[in-house]
PDB file of C-alpha atoms in Angstrom:
ATOM      1  CA  MET A   1      56.263 124.038 105.753  1.00  0.00           C
ATOM      2  CA  LYS A   2      53.343 122.967 107.926  1.00  0.00           C
ATOM      3  CA  GLU A   3      49.975 124.669 108.222  1.00  0.00           C
ATOM      4  CA  LEU A   4      47.321 123.705 110.760  1.00  0.00           C
ATOM      5  CA  ILE A   5      43.700 123.556 109.719  1.00  0.00           C
ATOM      6  CA  LYS A   6      41.860 125.513 112.367  1.00  0.00           C
ATOM      7  CA  PRO A   7      39.677 123.597 114.834  1.00  0.00           C
ATOM      8  CA  ASN A   8      35.924 123.884 114.564  1.00  0.00           C
ATOM      9  CA  THR A   9      32.952 122.762 116.635  1.00  0.00           C
ATOM     10  CA  LYS A  10      33.384 119.211 115.313  1.00  0.00           C
ATOM     11  CA  GLY A  11      36.508 118.441 117.318  1.00  0.00           C
ATOM     12  CA  PRO A  12      39.666 119.720 118.944  1.00  0.00           C
ATOM     13  CA  SER A  13      41.893 119.563 115.863  1.00  0.00           C
ATOM     14  CA  ALA A  14      40.996 119.357 112.211  1.00  0.00           C
ATOM     15  CA  GLY A  15      44.365 118.529 110.682  1.00  0.00           C
ATOM     16  CA  ALA A  16      47.795 119.558 109.541  1.00  0.00           C
ATOM     17  CA  VAL A  17      48.941 120.249 106.003  1.00  0.00           C
ATOM     18  CA  THR A  18      52.425 120.022 104.510  1.00  0.00           C
ATOM     19  CA  ASP A  19      53.474 120.491 100.924  1.00  0.00           C
ATOM     20  CA  ARG A  20      52.869 116.772 100.245  1.00  0.00           C
ATOM     21  CA  PHE A  21      50.596 115.436 103.000  1.00  0.00           C
ATOM     22  CA  VAL A  22      47.416 116.179 104.905  1.00  0.00           C
ATOM     23  CA  PHE A  23      47.036 114.552 108.320  1.00  0.00           C
ATOM     24  CA  THR A  24      43.617 114.469 109.935  1.00  0.00           C
ATOM     25  CA  ALA A  25      41.458 112.441 112.309  1.00  0.00           C
ATOM     26  CA  ALA A  26      37.801 112.294 113.260  1.00  0.00           C
ATOM     27  CA  SER A  27      35.365 110.754 115.652  1.00  0.00           C
ATOM     28  CA  ALA A  28      31.639 111.289 116.019  1.00  0.00           C
ATOM     29  CA  ILE A  29      31.961 112.880 119.427  1.00  0.00           C
ATOM     30  CA  ASP A  30      30.435 116.194 120.439  1.00  0.00           C
ATOM     31  CA  PRO A  31      33.320 117.906 122.287  1.00  0.00           C
ATOM     32  CA  VAL A  32      30.903 119.787 124.534  1.00  0.00           C
ATOM     33  CA  THR A  33      28.981 116.762 125.844  1.00  0.00           C
ATOM     34  CA  MET A  34      31.683 114.124 125.198  1.00  0.00           C
ATOM     35  CA  ARG A  35      28.925 111.894 123.767  1.00  0.00           C
ATOM     36  CA  ARG A  36      28.267 110.678 120.231  1.00  0.00           C
ATOM     37  CA  VAL A  37      26.417 113.141 118.041  1.00  0.00           C
ATOM     38  CA  PRO A  38      22.752 112.195 117.434  1.00  0.00           C
ATOM     39  CA  GLU A  39      23.350 111.393 113.746  1.00  0.00           C
ATOM     40  CA  ALA A  40      25.735 108.586 114.815  1.00  0.00           C
ATOM     41  CA  GLY A  41      23.055 106.245 116.155  1.00  0.00           C
ATOM     42  CA  THR A  42      24.208 103.081 114.385  1.00  0.00           C
ATOM     43  CA  LEU A  43      27.812 102.049 113.874  1.00  0.00           C
ATOM     44  CA  HIS A  44      27.352 102.539 110.118  1.00  0.00           C
ATOM     45  CA  ASP A  45      26.157 106.096 110.786  1.00  0.00           C
ATOM     46  CA  GLU A  46      29.098 106.699 113.108  1.00  0.00           C
ATOM     47  CA  VAL A  47      31.567 105.661 110.399  1.00  0.00           C
ATOM     48  CA  ARG A  48      29.715 107.974 107.983  1.00  0.00           C
ATOM     49  CA  VAL A  49      30.072 110.923 110.399  1.00  0.00           C
ATOM     50  CA  CYS A  50      33.807 110.245 110.791  1.00  0.00           C
ATOM     51  CA  LEU A  51      34.365 110.038 107.042  1.00  0.00           C
ATOM     52  CA  ARG A  52      32.331 113.205 106.394  1.00  0.00           C
ATOM     53  CA  ARG A  53      34.425 115.087 108.942  1.00  0.00           C
ATOM     54  CA  ILE A  54      37.613 113.816 107.325  1.00  0.00           C
ATOM     55  CA  GLU A  55      36.240 114.688 103.895  1.00  0.00           C
ATOM     56  CA  LYS A  56      35.502 118.249 105.052  1.00  0.00           C
ATOM     57  CA  THR A  57      39.029 118.698 106.377  1.00  0.00           C
ATOM     58  CA  LEU A  58      40.528 117.303 103.169  1.00  0.00           C
ATOM     59  CA  ALA A  59      38.362 119.662 101.102  1.00  0.00           C
ATOM     60  CA  GLU A  60      39.814 122.640 102.997  1.00  0.00           C
ATOM     61  CA  ALA A  61      43.218 121.460 101.767  1.00  0.00           C
ATOM     62  CA  GLY A  62      41.978 120.898  98.203  1.00  0.00           C
ATOM     63  CA  LEU A  63      41.832 117.088  98.449  1.00  0.00           C
ATOM     64  CA  THR A  64      39.149 114.373  98.560  1.00  0.00           C
ATOM     65  CA  LEU A  65      38.734 110.926 100.091  1.00  0.00           C
ATOM     66  CA  LYS A  66      40.240 109.549  96.874  1.00  0.00           C
ATOM     67  CA  ASP A  67      43.548 111.146  97.913  1.00  0.00           C
ATOM     68  CA  LEU A  68      43.772 109.069 101.099  1.00  0.00           C
ATOM     69  CA  THR A  69      46.814 106.815 101.191  1.00  0.00           C
ATOM     70  CA  LYS A  70      46.693 105.462 104.759  1.00  0.00           C
ATOM     71  CA  VAL A  71      44.050 105.245 107.466  1.00  0.00           C
ATOM     72  CA  THR A  72      44.267 103.931 110.990  1.00  0.00           C
ATOM     73  CA  CYS A  73      40.933 102.996 112.496  1.00  0.00           C
ATOM     74  CA  TRP A  74      39.929 102.150 116.021  1.00  0.00           C
ATOM     75  CA  VAL A  75      36.793 100.521 117.380  1.00  0.00           C
ATOM     76  CA  SER A  76      35.948 100.483 121.069  1.00  0.00           C
ATOM     77  CA  GLU A  77      35.154  96.750 121.215  1.00  0.00           C
ATOM     78  CA  GLU A  78      36.076  93.651 119.258  1.00  0.00           C
ATOM     79  CA  LYS A  79      32.393  93.019 118.504  1.00  0.00           C
ATOM     80  CA  TYR A  80      32.383  96.127 116.246  1.00  0.00           C
ATOM     81  CA  ARG A  81      35.303  95.040 114.034  1.00  0.00           C
ATOM     82  CA  LEU A  82      33.349  93.255 111.294  1.00  0.00           C
ATOM     83  CA  GLU A  83      30.476  95.746 111.291  1.00  0.00           C
ATOM     84  CA  PHE A  84      33.027  98.567 110.943  1.00  0.00           C
ATOM     85  CA  ALA A  85      34.745  96.798 108.036  1.00  0.00           C
ATOM     86  CA  TYR A  86      31.460  96.442 106.144  1.00  0.00           C
ATOM     87  CA  ALA A  87      30.394 100.044 106.815  1.00  0.00           C
ATOM     88  CA  TYR A  88      33.803 101.392 105.781  1.00  0.00           C
ATOM     89  CA  ARG A  89      33.765  99.315 102.595  1.00  0.00           C
ATOM     90  CA  ASP A  90      30.273 100.518 101.678  1.00  0.00           C
ATOM     91  CA  LEU A  91      30.951 104.189 102.476  1.00  0.00           C
ATOM     92  CA  MET A  92      34.273 104.278 100.597  1.00  0.00           C
ATOM     93  CA  ALA A  93      32.893 102.430  97.543  1.00  0.00           C
ATOM     94  CA  PRO A  94      33.838 102.179  94.792  1.00  0.00           C
ATOM     95  CA  GLY A  95      37.319 102.945  96.140  1.00  0.00           C
ATOM     96  CA  PRO A  96      40.186 103.365  95.896  1.00  0.00           C
ATOM     97  CA  TYR A  97      40.649 101.865  99.337  1.00  0.00           C
ATOM     98  CA  PRO A  98      43.732 103.203 101.112  1.00  0.00           C
ATOM     99  CA  SER A  99      45.972 101.004 103.239  1.00  0.00           C
ATOM    100  CA  ARG A 100      44.146 100.459 106.538  1.00  0.00           C
ATOM    101  CA  GLY A 101      44.879  99.246 110.022  1.00  0.00           C
ATOM    102  CA  LEU A 102      41.989  98.435 112.383  1.00  0.00           C
ATOM    103  CA  PHE A 103      42.514  98.143 116.125  1.00  0.00           C
ATOM    104  CA  VAL A 104      40.461  97.779 119.305  1.00  0.00           C
ATOM    105  CA  ILE A 105      41.102 100.483 121.913  1.00  0.00           C
ATOM    106  CA  GLY A 106      39.281 102.510 124.564  1.00  0.00           C
ATOM    107  CA  LEU A 107      37.669 105.602 123.036  1.00  0.00           C
ATOM    108  CA  PRO A 108      36.317 108.742 124.729  1.00  0.00           C
ATOM    109  CA  GLY A 109      32.687 109.052 125.776  1.00  0.00           C
ATOM    110  CA  ASP A 110      30.405 106.549 124.120  1.00  0.00           C
ATOM    111  CA  CYS A 111      32.206 106.635 120.771  1.00  0.00           C
ATOM    112  CA  ARG A 112      32.684 103.313 119.053  1.00  0.00           C
ATOM    113  CA  VAL A 113      34.842 104.541 116.135  1.00  0.00           C
ATOM    114  CA  GLN A 114      37.754 106.865 115.455  1.00  0.00           C
ATOM    115  CA  ILE A 115      39.581 107.261 112.147  1.00  0.00           C
ATOM    116  CA  GLU A 116      42.967 108.858 111.514  1.00  0.00           C
ATOM    117  CA  ALA A 117      43.867 109.557 107.888  1.00  0.00           C
ATOM    118  CA  ILE A 118      46.800 110.597 105.752  1.00  0.00           C
ATOM    119  CA  ALA A 119      46.207 111.994 102.277  1.00  0.00           C
ATOM    120  CA  THR A 120      48.894 112.690  99.705  1.00  0.00           C
ATOM    121  CA  ARG A 121      49.019 115.569  97.264  1.00  0.00           C
ATOM    122  CA  ARG A 122      49.867 114.612  93.718  1.00  0.00           C
ATOM    123  CA  LYS A 123      53.169 115.982  92.447  1.00  0.00           C
ATOM    124  CA  GLN A 124      52.777 119.000  90.206  1.00  0.00           C
ATOM    125  CA  ALA A 125      54.182 118.341  86.725  1.00  0.00           C
TER     126      ALA A 125
END
């Protein structure tokens, strides 16, 4: 069974839920203007916006950031890689830190960061 989490003003799709997994993704883009939202001025702030959006989607499915098992992250330029890694580490502290891939790719508008996440529901005893 798969259920879609309805889109909201924060992006075109919020996520999909199965009996065991929640799949979601976020960027700090305003879908109307196709520009970064004002609260994403620094790269650290942009990572924060992405994680808050993911956190909100997970909460709708009854999960938290601590339930993440895998994230795939993209930055728009190589020069952002290390700054992203530090911001992600700080914002996810004290962990757990899910398995993560980090890649450089073209992103829409002036976004520098996008994060895709998979969370796992714990088995019911």
